[in-house]
JSON list of N, CA and C in Angstrom, two decimals:
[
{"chain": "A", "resi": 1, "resn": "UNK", "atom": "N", "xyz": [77.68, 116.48, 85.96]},
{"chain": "A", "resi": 1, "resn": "UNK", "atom": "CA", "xyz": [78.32, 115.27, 85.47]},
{"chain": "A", "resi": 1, "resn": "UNK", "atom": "C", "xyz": [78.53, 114.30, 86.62]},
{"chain": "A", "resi": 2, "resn": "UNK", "atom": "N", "xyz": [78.07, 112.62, 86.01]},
{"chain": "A", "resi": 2, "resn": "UNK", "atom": "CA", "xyz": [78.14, 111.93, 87.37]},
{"chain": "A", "resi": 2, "resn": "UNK", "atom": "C", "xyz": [80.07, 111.93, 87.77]},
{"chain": "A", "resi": 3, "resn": "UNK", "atom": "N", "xyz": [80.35, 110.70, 88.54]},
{"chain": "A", "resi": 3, "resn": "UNK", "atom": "CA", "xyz": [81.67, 110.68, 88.76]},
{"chain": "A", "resi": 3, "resn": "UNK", "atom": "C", "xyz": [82.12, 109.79, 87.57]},
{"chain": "A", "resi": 4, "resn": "UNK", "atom": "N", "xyz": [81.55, 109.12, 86.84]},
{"chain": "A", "resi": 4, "resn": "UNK", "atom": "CA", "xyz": [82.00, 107.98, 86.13]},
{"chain": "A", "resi": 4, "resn": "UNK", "atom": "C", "xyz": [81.99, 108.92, 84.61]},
{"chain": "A", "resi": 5, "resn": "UNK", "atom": "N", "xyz": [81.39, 110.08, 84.46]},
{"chain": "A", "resi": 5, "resn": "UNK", "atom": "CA", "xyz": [81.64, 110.89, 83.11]},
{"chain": "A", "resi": 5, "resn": "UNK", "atom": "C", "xyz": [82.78, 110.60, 82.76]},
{"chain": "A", "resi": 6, "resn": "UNK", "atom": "N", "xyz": [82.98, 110.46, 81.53]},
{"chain": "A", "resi": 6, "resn": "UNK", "atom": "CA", "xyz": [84.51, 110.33, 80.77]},
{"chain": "A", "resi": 6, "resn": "UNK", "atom": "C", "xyz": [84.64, 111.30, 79.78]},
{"chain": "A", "resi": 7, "resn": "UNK", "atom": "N", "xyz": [83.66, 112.18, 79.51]},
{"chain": "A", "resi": 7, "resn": "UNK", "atom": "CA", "xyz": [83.49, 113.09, 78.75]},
{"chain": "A", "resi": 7, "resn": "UNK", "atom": "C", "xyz": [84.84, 114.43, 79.05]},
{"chain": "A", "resi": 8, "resn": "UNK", "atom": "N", "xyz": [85.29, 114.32, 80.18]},
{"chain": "A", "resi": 8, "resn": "UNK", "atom": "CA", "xyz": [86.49, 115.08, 80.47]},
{"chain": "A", "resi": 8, "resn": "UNK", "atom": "C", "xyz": [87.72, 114.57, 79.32]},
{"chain": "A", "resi": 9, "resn": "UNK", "atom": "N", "xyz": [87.47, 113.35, 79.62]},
{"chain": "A", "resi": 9, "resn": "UNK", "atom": "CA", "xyz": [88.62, 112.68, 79.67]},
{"chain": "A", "resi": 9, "resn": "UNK", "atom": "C", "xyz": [89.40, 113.14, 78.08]},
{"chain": "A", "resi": 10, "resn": "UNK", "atom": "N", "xyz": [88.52, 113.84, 77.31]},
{"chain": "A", "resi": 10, "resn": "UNK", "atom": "CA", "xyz": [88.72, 114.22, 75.58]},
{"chain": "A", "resi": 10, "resn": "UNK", "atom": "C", "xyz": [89.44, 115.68, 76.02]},
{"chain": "A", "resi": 11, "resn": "UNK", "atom": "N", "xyz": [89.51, 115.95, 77.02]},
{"chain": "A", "resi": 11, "resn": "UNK", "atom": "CA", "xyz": [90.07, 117.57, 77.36]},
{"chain": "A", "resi": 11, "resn": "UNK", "atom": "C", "xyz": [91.76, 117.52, 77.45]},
{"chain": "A", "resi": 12, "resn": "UNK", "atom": "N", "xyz": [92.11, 116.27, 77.82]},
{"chain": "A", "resi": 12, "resn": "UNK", "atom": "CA", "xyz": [93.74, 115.50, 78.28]},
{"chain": "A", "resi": 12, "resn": "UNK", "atom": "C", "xyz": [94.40, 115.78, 76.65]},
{"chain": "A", "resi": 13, "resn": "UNK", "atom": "N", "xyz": [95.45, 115.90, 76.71]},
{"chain": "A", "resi": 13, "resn": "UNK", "atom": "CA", "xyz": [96.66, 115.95, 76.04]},
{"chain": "A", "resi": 13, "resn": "UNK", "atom": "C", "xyz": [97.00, 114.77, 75.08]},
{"chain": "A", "resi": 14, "resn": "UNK", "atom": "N", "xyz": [96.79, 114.13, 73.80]},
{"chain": "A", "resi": 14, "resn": "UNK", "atom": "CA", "xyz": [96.41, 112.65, 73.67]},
{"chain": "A", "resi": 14, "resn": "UNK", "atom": "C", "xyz": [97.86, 111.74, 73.73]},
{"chain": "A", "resi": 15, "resn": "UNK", "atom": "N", "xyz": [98.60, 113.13, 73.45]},
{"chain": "A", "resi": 15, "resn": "UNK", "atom": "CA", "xyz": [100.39, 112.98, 73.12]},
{"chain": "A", "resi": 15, "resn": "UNK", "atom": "C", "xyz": [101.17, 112.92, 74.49]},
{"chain": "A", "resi": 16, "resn": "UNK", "atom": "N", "xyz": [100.39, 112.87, 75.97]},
{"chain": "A", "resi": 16, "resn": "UNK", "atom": "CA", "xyz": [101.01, 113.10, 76.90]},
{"chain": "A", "resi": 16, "resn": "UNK", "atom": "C", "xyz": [100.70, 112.19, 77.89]},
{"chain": "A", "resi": 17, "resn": "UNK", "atom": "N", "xyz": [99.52, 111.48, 77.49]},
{"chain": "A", "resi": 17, "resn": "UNK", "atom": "CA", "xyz": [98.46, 110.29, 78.16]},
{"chain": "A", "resi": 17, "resn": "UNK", "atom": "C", "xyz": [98.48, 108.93, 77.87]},
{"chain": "A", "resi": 18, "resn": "UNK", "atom": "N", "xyz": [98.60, 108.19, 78.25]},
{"chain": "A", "resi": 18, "resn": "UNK", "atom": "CA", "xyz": [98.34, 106.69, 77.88]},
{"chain": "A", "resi": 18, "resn": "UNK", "atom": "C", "xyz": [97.00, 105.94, 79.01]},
{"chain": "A", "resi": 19, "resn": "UNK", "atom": "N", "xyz": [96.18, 105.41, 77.94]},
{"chain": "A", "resi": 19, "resn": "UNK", "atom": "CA", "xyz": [95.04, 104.78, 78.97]},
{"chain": "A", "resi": 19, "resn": "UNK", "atom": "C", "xyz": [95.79, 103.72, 79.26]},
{"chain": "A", "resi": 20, "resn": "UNK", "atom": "N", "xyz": [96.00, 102.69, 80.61]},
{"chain": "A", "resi": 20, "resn": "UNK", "atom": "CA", "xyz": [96.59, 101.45, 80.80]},
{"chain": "A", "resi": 20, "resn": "UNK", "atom": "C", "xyz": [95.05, 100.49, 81.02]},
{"chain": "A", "resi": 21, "resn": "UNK", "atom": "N", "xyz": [94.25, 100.80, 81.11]},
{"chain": "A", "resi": 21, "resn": "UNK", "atom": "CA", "xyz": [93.09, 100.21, 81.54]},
{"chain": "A", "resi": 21, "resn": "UNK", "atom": "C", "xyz": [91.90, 100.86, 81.79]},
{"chain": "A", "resi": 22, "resn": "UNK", "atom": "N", "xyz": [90.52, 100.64, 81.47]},
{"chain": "A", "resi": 22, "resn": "UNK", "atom": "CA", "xyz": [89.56, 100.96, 81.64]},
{"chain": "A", "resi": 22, "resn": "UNK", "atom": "C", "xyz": [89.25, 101.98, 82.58]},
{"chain": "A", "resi": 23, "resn": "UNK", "atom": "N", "xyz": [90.10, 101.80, 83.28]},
{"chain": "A", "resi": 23, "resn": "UNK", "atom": "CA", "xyz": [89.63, 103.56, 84.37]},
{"chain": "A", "resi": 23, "resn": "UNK", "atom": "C", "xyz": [90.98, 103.76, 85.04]},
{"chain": "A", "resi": 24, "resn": "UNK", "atom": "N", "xyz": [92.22, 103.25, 84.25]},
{"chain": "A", "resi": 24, "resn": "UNK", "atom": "CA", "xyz": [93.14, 104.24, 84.61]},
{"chain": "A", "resi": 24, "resn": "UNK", "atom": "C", "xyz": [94.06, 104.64, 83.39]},
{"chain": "A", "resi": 25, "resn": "UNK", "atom": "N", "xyz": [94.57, 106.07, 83.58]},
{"chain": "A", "resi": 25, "resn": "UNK", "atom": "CA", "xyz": [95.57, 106.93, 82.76]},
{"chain": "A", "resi": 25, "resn": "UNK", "atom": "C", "xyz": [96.86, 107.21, 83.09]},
{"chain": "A", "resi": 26, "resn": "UNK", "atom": "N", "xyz": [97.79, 107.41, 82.49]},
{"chain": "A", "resi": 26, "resn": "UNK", "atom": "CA", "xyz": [99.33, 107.66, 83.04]},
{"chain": "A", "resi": 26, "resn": "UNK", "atom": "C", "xyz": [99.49, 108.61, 82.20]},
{"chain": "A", "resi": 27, "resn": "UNK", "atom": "N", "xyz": [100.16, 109.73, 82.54]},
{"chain": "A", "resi": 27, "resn": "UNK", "atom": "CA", "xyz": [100.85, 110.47, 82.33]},
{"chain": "A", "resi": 27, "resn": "UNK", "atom": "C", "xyz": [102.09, 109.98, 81.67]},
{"chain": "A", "resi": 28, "resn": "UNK", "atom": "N", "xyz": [102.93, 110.31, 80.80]},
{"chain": "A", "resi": 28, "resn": "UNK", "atom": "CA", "xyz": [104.02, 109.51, 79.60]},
{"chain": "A", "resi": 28, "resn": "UNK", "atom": "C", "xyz": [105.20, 109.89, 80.46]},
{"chain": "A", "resi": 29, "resn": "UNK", "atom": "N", "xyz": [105.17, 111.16, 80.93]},
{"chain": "A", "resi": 29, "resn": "UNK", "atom": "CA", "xyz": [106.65, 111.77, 81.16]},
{"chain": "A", "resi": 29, "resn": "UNK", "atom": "C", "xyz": [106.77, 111.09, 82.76]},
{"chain": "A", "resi": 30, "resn": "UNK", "atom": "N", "xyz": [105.77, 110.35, 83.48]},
{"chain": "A", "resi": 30, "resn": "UNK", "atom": "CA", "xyz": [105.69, 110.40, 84.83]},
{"chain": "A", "resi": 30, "resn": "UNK", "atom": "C", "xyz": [106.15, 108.43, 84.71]},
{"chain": "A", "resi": 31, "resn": "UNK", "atom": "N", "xyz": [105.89, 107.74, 83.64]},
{"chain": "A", "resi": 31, "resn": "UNK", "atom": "CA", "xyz": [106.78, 106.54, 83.51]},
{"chain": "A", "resi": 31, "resn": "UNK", "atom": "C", "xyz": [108.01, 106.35, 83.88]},
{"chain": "A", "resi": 32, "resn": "UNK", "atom": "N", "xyz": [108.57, 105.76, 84.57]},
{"chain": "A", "resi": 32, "resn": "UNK", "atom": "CA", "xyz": [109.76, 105.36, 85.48]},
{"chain": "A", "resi": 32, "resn": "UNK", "atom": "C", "xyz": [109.92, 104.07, 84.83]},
{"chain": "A", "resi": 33, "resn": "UNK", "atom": "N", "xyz": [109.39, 102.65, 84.57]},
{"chain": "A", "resi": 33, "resn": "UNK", "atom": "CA", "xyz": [109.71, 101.78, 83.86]},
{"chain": "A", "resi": 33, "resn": "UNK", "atom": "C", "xyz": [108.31, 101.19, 83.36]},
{"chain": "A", "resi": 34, "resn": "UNK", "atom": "N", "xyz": [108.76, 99.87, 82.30]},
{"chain": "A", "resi": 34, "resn": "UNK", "atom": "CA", "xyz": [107.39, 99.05, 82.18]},
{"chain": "A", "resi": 34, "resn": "UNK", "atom": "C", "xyz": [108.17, 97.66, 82.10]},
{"chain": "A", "resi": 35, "resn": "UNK", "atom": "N", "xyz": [107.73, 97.16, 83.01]},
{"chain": "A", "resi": 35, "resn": "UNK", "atom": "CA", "xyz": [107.87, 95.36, 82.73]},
{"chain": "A", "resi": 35, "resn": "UNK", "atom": "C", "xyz": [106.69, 94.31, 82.45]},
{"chain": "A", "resi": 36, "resn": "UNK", "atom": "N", "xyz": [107.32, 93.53, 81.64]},
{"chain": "A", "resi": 36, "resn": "UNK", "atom": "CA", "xyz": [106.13, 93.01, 80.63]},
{"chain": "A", "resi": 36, "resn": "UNK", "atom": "C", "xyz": [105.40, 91.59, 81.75]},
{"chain": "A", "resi": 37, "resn": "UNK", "atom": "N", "xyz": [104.41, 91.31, 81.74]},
{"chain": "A", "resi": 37, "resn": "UNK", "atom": "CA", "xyz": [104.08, 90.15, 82.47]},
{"chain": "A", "resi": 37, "resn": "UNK", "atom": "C", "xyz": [103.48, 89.32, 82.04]},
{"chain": "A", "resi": 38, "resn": "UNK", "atom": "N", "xyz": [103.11, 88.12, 82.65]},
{"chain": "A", "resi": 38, "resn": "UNK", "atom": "CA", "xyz": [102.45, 86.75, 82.02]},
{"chain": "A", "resi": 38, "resn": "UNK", "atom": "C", "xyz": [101.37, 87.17, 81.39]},
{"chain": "A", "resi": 39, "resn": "UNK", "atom": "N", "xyz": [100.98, 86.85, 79.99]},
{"chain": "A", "resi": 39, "resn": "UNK", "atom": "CA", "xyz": [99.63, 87.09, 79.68]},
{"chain": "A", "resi": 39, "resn": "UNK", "atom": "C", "xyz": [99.67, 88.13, 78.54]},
{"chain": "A", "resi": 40, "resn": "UNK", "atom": "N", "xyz": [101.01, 88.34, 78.49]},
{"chain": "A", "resi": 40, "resn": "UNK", "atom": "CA", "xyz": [100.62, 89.62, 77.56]},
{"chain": "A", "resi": 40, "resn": "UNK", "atom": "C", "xyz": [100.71, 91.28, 78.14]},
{"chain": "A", "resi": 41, "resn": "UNK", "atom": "N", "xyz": [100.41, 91.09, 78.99]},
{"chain": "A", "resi": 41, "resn": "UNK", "atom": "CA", "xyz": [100.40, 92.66, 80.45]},
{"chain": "A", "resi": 41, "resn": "UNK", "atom": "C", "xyz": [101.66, 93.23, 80.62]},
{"chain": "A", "resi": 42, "resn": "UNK", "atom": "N", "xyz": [101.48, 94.26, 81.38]},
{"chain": "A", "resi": 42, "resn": "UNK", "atom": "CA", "xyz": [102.54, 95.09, 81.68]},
{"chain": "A", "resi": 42, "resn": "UNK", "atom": "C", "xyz": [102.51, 95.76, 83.32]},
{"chain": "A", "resi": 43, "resn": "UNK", "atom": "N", "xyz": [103.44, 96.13, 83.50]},
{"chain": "A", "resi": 43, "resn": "UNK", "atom": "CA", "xyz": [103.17, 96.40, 85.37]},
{"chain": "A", "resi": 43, "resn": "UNK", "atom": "C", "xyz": [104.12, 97.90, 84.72]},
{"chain": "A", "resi": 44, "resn": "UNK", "atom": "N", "xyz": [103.54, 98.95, 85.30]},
{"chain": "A", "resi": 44, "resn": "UNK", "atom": "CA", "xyz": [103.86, 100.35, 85.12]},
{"chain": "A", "resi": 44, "resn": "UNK", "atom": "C", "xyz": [103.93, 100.87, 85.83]},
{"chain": "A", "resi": 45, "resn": "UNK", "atom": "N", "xyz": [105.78, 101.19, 86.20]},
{"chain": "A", "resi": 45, "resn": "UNK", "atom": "CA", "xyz": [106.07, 101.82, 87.00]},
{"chain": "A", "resi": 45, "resn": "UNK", "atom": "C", "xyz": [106.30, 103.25, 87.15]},
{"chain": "A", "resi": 46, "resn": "UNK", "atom": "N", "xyz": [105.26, 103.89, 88.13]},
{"chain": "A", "resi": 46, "resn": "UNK", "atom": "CA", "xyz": [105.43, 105.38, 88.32]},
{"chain": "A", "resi": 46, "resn": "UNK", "atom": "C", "xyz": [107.00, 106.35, 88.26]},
{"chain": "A", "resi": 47, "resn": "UNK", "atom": "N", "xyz": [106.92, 107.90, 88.47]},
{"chain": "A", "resi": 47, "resn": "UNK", "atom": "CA", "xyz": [108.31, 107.84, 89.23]},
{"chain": "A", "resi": 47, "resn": "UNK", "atom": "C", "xyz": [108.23, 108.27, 90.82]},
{"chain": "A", "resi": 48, "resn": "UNK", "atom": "N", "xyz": [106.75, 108.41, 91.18]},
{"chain": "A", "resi": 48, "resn": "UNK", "atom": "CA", "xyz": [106.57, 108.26, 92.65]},
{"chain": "A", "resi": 48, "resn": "UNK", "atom": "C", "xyz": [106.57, 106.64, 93.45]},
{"chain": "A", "resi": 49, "resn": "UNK", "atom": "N", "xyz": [106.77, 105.66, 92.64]},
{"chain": "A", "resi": 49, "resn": "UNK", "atom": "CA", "xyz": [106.80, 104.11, 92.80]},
{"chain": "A", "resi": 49, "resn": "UNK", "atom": "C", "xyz": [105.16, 103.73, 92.82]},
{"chain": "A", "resi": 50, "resn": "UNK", "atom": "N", "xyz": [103.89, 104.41, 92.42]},
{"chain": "A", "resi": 50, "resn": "UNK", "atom": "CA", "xyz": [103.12, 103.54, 92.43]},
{"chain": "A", "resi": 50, "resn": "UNK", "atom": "C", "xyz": [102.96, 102.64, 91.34]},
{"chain": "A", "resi": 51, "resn": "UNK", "atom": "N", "xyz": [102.88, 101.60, 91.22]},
{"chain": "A", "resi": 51, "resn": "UNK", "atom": "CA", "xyz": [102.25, 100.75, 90.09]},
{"chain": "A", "resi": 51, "resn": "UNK", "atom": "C", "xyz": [100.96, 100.68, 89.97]},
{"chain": "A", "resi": 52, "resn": "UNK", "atom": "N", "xyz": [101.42, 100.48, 88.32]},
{"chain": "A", "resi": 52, "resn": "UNK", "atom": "CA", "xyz": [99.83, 100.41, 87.48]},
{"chain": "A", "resi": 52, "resn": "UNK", "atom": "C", "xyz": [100.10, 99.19, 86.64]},
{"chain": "A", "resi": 53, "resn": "UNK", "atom": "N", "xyz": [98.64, 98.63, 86.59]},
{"chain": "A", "resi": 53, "resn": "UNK", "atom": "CA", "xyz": [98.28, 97.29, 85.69]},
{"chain": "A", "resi": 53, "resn": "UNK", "atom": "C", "xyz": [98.12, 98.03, 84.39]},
{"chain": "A", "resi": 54, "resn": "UNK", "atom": "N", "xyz": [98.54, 97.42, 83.33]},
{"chain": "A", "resi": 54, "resn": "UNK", "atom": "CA", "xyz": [97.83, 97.39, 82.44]},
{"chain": "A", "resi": 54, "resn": "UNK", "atom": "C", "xyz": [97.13, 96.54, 81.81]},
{"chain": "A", "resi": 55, "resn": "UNK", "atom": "N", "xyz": [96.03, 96.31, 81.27]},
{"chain": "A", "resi": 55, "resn": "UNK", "atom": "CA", "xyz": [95.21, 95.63, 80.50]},
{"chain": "A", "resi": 55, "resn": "UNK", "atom": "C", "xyz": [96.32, 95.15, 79.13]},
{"chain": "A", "resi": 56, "resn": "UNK", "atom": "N", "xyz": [95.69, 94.05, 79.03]},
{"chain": "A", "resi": 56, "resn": "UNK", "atom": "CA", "xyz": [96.25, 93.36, 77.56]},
{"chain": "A", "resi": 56, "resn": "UNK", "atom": "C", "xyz": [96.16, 93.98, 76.57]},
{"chain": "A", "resi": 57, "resn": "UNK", "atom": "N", "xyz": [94.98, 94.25, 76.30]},
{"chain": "A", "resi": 57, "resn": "UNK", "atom": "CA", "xyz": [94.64, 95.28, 74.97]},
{"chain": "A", "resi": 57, "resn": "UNK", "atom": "C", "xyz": [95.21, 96.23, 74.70]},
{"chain": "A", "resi": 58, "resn": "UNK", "atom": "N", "xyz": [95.31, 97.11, 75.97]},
{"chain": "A", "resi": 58, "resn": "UNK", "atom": "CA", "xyz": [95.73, 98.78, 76.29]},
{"chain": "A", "resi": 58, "resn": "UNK", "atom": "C", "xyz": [97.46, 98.46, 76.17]},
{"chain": "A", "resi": 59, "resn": "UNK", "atom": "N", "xyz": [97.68, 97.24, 76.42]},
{"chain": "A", "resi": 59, "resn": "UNK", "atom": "CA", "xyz": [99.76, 96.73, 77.03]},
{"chain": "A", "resi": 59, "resn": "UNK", "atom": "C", "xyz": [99.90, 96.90, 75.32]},
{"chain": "A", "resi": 60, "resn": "UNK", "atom": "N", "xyz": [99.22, 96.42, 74.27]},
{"chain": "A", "resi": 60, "resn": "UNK", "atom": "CA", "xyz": [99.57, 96.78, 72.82]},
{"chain": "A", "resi": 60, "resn": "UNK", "atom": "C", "xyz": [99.12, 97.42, 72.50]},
{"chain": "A", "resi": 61, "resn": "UNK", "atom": "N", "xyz": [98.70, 98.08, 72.60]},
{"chain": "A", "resi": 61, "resn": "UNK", "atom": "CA", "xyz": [98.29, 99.63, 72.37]},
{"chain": "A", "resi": 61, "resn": "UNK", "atom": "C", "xyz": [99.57, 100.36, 72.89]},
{"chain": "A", "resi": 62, "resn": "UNK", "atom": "N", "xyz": [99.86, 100.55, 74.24]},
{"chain": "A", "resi": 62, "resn": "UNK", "atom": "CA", "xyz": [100.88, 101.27, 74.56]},
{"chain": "A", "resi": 62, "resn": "UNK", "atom": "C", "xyz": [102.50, 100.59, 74.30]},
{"chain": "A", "resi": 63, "resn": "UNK", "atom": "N", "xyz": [102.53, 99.23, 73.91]},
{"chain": "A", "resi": 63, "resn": "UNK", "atom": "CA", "xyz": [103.77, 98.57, 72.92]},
{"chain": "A", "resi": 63, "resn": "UNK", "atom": "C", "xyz": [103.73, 99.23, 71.38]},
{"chain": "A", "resi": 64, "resn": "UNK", "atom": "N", "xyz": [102.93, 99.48, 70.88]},
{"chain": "A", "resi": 64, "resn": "UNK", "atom": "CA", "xyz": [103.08, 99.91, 69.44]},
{"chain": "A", "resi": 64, "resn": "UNK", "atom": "C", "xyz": [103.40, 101.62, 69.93]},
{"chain": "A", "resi": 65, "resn": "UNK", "atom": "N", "xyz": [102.95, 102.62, 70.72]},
{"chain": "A", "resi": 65, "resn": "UNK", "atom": "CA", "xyz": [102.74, 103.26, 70.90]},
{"chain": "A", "resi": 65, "resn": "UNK", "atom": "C", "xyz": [103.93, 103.82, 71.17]},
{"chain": "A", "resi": 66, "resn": "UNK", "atom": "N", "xyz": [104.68, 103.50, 72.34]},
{"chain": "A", "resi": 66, "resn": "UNK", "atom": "CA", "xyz": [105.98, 103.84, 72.36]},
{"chain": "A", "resi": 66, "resn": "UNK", "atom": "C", "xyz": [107.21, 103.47, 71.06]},
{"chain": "A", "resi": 67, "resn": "UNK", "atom": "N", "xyz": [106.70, 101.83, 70.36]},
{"chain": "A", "resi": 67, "resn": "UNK", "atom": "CA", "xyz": [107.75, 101.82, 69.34]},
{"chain": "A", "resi": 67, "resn": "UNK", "atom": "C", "xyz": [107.73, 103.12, 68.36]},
{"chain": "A", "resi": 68, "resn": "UNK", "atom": "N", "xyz": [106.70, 103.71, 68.23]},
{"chain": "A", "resi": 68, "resn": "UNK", "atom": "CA", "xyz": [106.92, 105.15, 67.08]},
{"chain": "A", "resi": 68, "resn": "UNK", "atom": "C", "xyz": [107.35, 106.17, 67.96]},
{"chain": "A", "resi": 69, "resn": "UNK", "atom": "N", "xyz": [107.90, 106.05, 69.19]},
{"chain": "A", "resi": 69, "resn": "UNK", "atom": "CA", "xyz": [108.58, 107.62, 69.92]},
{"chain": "A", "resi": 69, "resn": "UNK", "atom": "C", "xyz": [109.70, 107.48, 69.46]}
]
């Protein structure tokens, strides 16, 4: 499998994962905050402090997503 396979990516937990963008994933329980940004976006904060972008698409996706937890 090259490096860019995503075919793993169906092996992940679907209830434990959130895609934020095209080639990145977060872990749900590892969310520390989300603040919303210009555009529609979201800035996702780790609980090790790294931030993650999210994509527009993926920011409602993961807005509807959390309103049903």
């Amino acid at each position: 499998a090259s490096p860019c396979d995503h075919s793993n990516l169906w092996l992940l937990n679907h209830d434990e994962f959130v895609r934020l963008s095209r080639g990145t994933l977060a872990n749900l329980s590892m969310i520390r905050t989300i603040h919303p940004m210009p555009g529609g976006t979201y800035l996702v904060t780790l609980n090790n402090g790294q931030e993650l972008a999210a994509s527009r698409l993926q920011s409602k996706i993961l807005r509807n997503r959390l309103l049903r937890l």
